[in-house]
mmCIF file of C-alpha atoms and ligand atoms in Angstrom:
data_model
loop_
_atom_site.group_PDB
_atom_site.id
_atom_site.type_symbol
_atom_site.label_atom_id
_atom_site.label_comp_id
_atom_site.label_asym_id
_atom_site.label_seq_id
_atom_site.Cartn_x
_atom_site.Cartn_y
_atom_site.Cartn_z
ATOM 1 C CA UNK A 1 79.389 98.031 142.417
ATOM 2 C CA UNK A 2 82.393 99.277 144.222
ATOM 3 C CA UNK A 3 81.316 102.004 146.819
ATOM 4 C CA UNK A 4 82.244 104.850 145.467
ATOM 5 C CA UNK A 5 82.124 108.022 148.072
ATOM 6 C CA UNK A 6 79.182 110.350 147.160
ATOM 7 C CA UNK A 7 79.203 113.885 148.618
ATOM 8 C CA UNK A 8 75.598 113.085 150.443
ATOM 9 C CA UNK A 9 74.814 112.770 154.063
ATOM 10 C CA UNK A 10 76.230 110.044 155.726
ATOM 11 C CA UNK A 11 73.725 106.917 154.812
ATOM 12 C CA UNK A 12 71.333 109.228 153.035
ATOM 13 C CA UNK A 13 70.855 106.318 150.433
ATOM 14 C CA UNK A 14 67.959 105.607 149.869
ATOM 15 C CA UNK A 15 66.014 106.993 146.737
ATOM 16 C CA UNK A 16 63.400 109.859 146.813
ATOM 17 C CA UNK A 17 60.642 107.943 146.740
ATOM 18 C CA UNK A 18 61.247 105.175 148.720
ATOM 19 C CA UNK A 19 62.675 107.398 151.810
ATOM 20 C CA UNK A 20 60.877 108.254 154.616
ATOM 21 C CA UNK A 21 63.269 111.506 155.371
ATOM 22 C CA UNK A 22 64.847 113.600 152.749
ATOM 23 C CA UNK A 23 67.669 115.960 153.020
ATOM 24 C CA UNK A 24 68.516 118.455 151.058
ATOM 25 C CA UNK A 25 71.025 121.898 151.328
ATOM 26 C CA UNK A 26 70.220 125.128 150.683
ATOM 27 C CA UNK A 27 73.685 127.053 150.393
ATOM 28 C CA UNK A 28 72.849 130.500 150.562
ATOM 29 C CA UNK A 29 73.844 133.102 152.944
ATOM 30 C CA UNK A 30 73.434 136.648 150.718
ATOM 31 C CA UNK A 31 71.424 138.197 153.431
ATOM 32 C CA UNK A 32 74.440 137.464 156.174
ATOM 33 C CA UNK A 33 74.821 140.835 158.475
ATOM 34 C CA UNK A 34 78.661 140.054 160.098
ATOM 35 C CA UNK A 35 80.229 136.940 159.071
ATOM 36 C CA UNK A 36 79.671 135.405 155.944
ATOM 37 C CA UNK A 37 79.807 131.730 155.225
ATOM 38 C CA UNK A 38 76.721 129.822 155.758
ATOM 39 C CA UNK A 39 76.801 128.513 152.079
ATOM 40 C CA UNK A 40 79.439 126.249 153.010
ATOM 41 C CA UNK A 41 77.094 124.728 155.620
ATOM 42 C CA UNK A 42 75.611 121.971 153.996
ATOM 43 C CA UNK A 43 78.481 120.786 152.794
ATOM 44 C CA UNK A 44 80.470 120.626 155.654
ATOM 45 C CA UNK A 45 77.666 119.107 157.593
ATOM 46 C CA UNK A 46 77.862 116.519 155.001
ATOM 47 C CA UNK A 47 81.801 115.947 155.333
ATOM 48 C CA UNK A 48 82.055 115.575 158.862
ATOM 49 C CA UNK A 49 78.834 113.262 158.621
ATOM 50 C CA UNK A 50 80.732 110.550 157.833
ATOM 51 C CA UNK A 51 82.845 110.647 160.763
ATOM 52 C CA UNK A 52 80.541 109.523 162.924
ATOM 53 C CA UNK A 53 79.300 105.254 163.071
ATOM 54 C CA UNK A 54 75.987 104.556 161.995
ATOM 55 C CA UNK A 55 74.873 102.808 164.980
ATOM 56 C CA UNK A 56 73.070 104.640 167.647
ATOM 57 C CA UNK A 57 73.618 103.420 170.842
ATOM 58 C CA UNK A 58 70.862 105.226 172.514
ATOM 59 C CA UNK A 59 68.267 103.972 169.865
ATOM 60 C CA UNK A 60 70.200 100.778 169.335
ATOM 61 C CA UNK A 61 69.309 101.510 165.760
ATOM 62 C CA UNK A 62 71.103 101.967 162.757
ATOM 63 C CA UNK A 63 71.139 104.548 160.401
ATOM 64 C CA UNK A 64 71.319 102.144 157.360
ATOM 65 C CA UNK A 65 68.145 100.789 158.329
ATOM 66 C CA UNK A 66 66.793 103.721 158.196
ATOM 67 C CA UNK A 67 65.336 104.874 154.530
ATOM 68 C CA UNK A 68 66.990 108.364 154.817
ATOM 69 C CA UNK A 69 67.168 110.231 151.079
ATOM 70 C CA UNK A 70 69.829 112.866 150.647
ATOM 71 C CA UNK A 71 68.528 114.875 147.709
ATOM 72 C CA UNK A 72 71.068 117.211 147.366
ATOM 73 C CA UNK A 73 71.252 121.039 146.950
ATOM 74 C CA UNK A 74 69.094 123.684 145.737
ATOM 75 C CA UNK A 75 70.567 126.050 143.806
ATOM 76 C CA UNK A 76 69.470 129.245 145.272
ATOM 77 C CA UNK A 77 69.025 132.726 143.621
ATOM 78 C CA UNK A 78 70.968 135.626 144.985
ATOM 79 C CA UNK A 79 67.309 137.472 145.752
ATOM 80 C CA UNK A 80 66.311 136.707 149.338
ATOM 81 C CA UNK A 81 62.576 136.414 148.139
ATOM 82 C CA UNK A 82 63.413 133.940 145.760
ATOM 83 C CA UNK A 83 65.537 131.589 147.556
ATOM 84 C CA UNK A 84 62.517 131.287 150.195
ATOM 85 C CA UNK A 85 59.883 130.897 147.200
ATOM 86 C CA UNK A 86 61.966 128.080 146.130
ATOM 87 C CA UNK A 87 62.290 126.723 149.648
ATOM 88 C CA UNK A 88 58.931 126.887 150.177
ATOM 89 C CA UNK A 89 58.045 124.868 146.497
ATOM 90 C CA UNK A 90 60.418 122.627 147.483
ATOM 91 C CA UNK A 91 59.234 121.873 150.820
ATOM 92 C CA UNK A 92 55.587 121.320 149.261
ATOM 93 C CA UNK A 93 56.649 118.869 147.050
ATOM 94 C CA UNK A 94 58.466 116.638 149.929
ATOM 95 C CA UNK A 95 55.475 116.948 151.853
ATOM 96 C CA UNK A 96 53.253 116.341 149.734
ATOM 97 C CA UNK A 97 54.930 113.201 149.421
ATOM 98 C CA UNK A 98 54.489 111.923 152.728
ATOM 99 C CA UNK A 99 57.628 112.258 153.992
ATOM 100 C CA UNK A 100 59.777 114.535 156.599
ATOM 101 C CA UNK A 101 62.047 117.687 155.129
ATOM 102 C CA UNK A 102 65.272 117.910 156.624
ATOM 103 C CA UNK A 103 67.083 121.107 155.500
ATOM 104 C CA UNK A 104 70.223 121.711 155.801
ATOM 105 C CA UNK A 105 71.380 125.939 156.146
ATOM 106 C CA UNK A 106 72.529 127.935 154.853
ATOM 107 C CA UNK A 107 71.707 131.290 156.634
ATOM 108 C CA UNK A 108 68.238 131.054 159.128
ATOM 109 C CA UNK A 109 66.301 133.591 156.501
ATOM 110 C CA UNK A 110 65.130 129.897 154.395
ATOM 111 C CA UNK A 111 63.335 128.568 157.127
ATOM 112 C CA UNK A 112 59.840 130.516 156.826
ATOM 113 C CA UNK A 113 59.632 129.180 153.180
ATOM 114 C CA UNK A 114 60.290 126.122 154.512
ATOM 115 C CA UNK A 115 57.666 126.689 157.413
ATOM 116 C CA UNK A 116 55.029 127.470 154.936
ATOM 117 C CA UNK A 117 54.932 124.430 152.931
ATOM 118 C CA UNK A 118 54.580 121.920 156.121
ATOM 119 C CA UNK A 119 51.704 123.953 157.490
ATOM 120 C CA UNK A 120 52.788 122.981 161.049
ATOM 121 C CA UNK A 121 50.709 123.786 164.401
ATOM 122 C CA UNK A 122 53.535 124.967 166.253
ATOM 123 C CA UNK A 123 57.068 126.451 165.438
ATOM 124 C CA UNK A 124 59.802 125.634 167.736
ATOM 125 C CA UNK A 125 62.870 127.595 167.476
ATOM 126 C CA UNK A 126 66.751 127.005 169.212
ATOM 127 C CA UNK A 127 68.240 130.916 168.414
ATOM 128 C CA UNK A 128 70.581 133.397 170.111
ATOM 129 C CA UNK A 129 68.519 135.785 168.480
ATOM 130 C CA UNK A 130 64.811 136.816 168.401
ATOM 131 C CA UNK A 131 64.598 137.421 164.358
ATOM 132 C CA UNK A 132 61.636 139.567 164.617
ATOM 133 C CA UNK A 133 62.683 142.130 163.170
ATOM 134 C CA UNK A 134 60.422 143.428 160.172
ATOM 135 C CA UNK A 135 62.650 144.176 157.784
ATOM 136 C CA UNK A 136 66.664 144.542 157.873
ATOM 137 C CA UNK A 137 69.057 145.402 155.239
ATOM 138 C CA UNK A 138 66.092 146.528 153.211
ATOM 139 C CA UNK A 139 64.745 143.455 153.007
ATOM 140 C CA UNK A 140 61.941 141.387 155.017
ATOM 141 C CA UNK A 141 63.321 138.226 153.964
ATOM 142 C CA UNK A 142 66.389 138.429 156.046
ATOM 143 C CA UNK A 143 67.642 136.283 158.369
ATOM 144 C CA UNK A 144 67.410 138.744 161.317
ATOM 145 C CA UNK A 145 63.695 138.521 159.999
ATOM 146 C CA UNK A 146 63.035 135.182 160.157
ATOM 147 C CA UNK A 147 60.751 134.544 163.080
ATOM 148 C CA UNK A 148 58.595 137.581 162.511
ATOM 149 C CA UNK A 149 57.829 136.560 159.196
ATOM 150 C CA UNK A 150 56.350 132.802 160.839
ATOM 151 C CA UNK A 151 54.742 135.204 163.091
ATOM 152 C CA UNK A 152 52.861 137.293 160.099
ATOM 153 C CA UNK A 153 52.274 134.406 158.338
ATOM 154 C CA UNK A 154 49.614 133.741 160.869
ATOM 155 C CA UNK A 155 51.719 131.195 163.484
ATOM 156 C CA UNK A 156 50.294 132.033 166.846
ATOM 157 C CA UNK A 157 51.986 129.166 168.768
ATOM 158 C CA UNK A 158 56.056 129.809 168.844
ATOM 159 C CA UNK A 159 58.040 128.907 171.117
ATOM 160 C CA UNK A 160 61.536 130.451 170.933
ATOM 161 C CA UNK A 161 64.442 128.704 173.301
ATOM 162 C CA UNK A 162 67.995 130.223 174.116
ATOM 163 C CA UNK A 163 67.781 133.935 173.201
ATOM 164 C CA UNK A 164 69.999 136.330 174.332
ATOM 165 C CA UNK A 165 69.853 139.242 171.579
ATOM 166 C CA UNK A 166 67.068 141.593 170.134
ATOM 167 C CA UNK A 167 65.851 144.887 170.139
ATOM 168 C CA UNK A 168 63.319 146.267 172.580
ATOM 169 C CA UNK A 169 60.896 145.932 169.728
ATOM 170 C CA UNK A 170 61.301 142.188 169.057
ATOM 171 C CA UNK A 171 61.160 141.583 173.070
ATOM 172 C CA UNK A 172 57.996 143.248 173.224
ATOM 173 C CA UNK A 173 56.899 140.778 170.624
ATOM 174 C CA UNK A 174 58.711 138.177 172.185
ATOM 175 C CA UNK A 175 57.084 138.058 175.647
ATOM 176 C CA UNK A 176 53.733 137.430 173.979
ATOM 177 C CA UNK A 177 55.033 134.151 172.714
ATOM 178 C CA UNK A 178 56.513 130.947 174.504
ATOM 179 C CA UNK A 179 60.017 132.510 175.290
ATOM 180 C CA UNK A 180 62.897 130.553 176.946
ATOM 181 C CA UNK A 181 66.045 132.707 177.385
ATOM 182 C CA UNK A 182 69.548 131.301 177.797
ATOM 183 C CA UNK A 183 69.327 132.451 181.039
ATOM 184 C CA UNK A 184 66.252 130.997 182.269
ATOM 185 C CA UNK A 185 67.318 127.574 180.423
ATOM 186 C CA UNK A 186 70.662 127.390 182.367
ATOM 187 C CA UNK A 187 68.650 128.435 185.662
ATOM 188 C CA UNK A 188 65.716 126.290 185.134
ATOM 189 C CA UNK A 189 67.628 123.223 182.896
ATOM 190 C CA UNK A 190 67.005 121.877 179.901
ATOM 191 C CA UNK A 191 65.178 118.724 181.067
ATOM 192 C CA UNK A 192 62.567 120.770 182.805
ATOM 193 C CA UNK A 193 62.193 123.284 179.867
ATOM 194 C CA UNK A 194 61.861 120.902 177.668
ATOM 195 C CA UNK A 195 59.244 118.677 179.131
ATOM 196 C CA UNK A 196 57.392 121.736 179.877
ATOM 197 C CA UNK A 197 57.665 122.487 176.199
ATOM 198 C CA UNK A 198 56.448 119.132 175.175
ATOM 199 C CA UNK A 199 53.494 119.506 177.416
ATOM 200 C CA UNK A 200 52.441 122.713 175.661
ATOM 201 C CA UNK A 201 52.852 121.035 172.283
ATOM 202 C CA UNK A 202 50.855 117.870 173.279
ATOM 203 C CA UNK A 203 51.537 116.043 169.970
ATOM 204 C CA UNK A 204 50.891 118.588 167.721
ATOM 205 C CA UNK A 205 52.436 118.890 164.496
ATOM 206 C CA UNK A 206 55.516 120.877 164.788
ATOM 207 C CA UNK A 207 58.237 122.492 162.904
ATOM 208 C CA UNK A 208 61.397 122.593 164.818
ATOM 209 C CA UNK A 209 64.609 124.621 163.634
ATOM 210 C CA UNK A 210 67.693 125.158 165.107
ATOM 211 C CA UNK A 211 70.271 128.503 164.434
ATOM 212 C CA UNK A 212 73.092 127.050 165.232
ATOM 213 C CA UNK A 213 74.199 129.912 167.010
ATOM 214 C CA UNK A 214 71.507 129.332 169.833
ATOM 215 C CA UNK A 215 74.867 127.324 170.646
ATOM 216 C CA UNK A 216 77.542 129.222 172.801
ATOM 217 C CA UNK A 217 80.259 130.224 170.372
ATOM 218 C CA UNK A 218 82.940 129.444 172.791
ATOM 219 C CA UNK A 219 82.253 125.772 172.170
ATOM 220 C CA UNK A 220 81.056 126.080 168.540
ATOM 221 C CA UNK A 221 82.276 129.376 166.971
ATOM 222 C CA UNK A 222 81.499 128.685 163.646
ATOM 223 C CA UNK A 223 78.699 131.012 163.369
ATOM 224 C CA UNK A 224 77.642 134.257 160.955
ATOM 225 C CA UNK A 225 76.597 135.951 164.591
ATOM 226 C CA UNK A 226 78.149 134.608 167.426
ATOM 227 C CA UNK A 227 76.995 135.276 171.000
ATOM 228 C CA UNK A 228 78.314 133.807 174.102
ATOM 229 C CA UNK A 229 76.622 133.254 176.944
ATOM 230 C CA UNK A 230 74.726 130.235 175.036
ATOM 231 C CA UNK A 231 72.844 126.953 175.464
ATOM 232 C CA UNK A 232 75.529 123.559 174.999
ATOM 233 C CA UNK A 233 74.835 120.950 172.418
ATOM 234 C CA UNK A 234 73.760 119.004 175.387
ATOM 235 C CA UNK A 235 70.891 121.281 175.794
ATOM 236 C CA UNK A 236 69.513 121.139 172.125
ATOM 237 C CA UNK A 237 70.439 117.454 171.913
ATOM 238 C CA UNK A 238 67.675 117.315 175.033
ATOM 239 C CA UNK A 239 64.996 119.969 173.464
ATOM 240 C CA UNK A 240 65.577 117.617 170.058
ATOM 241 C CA UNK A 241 64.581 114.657 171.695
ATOM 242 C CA UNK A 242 61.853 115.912 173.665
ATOM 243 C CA UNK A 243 60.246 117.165 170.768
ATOM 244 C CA UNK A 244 61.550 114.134 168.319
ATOM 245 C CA UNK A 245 58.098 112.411 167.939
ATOM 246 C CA UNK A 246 56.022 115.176 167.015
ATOM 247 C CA UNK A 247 58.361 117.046 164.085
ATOM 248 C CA UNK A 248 57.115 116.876 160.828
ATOM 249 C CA UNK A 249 59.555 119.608 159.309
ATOM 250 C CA UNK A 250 63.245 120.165 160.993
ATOM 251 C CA UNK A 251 66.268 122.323 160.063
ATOM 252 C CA UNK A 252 69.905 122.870 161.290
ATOM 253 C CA UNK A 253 70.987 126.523 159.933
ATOM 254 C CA UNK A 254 73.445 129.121 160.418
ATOM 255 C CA UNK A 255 76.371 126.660 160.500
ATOM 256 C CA UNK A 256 79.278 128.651 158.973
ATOM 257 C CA UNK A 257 82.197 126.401 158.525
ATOM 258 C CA UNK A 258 85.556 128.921 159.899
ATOM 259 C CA UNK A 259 86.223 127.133 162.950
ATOM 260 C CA UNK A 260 88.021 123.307 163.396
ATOM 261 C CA UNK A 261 85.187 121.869 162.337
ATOM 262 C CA UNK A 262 83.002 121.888 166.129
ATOM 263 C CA UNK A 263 79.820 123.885 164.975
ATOM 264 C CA UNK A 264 79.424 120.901 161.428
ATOM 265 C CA UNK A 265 79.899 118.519 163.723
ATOM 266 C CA UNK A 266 77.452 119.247 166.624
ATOM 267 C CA UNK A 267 75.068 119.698 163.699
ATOM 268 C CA UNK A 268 75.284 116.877 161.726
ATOM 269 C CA UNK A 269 75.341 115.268 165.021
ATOM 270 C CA UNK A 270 72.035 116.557 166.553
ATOM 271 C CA UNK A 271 70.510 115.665 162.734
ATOM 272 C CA UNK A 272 71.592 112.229 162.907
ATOM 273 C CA UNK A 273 69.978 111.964 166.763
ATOM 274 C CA UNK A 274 66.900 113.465 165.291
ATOM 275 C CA UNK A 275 66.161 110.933 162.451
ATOM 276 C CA UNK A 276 66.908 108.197 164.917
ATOM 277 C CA UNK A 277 64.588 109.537 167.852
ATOM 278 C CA UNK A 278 61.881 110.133 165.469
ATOM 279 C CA UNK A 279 62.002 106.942 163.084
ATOM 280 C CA UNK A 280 62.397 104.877 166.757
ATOM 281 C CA UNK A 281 59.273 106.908 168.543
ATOM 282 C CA UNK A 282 57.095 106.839 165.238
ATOM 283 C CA UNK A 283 57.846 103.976 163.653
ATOM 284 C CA UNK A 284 54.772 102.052 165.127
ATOM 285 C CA UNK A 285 52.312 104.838 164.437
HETATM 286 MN MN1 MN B 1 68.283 132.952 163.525
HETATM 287 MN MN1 MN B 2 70.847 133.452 165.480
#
């Protein structure tokens, strides 16, 4: 059949059931507090996928060879407590499955439905901000809310990398977990930090999202919250790797498509890298 262009991930192919890693959007961004836009995430992710060869040099792997599903979108409710119920049931059933969730934001208030459903022993977040707040905007499903709620739902080990904004509150909560600041990740490096986070891991089964905004804006401003003074893509492409092998749930949120296209990019980027580090560290197991 003639190749017709499909609006999936770059060579996200293969069919559910026969994919080891499966995409899928969730557009929603109703809880946003400044700049709305993350809806448009996935889909730009998506476009700008396709710019880039499927041939990874540092793997020397291609991503056709790779059984990559792109399932698609959910189609999220406007009630923050719905959208991460759904998340969450969606999650399960990929899981369930056997195989890796890949979700694609869409504001950062998804991923503890998400978190939920793989059951992981550690949670390893990139994020400007602490999201540990309790509740905000009168709801405790918001994104500023996101890390607190892992937190409650019992997560002892998290390990939060490039933060730069919270309250007094959340850094009282903060310094009781694994906390990397911006600061200390620019003094320290990213190699180091990252090895040093992989040693505290040791292999364990671990969810791993990145806000996109953990990012400096001035290189990717295309972000609901943007705060300079950030980690590079370098940096995440680094923690990403490090971590690679023992991921068994990963999302890229908080991309909100209003700059030249940098922030999409840089995401769909680091996703790609992702798949191919893990499917070329696992693929033996
Ligand atoms: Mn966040
Ligand atoms: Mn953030």
């Amino acid at each position: 059949m003639y190749p017709f262009h499909t609006a999936a991930f770059a060579d996200a192919d293969t069919p559910f059931d026969e994919a080891r890693y499966i995409i899928f959007g969730v557009p929603y961004d109703g809880t946003t507090s400044y700049r709305a836009g993350a809806r448009e995430g996935p889909a730009a992710i998506r476009a700008v996928s396709f710019n880039f060869e499927s041939y990874l040099v540092d793997y020397d792997l291609d991503l056709a060879d790779v059984s990559i599903c792109d399932a698609g979108d959910l189609d999220p409710s406007s009630l923050p407590d719905a959208v991460v119920a759904d998340v969450e049931a969606a999650v399960r059933g990929i899981c369930r499955a056997g195989k890796i969730p890949v979700m694609l934001g869409g504001e950062h208030s998804i991923t503890p439905g998400a978190v939920r459903a793989v059951l992981p022993e550690w949670y390893v977040v990139c994020d400007a901000h602490l999201d540990l707040r309790s509740e905000y905007g009168g709801t405790p499903d918001n994104h500023a809310c996101a890390c607190r709620r892992v937190l409650e739902d019992g997560m002892s080990n998290i390990v939060i990398v490039g933060a730069r904004s919270g309250t007094r509150e959340e850094y009282d909560i903060a310094r009781r977990l694994h906390l990397y600041t911006a600061d200390e990740v620019r003094k320290r490096g990213m190699n180091v930090v990252a090895e040093e986070i992989a040693g505290l891991i040791g292999g364990a089964r671990t969810y791993l999202s990145i806000d996109a905004d953990a990012i400096d804006c001035c290189s990717t401003p295309g972000l609901g919250t943007p705060e300079p003074f950030g980690l590079s893509p370098w940096d995440v492409r680094t923690l990403v790797r490090a971590l690679a092998p023992s991921v068994t749930g990963f999302d890229y949120v908080e991309v909100c498509p209003c700059d030249a296209g940098q922030t999409a990019a840089v995401a769909a980027r680091i996703i790609r890298d992702f798949i191919g580090c893990h499917h070329t560290r696992t693929r033996e197991r």
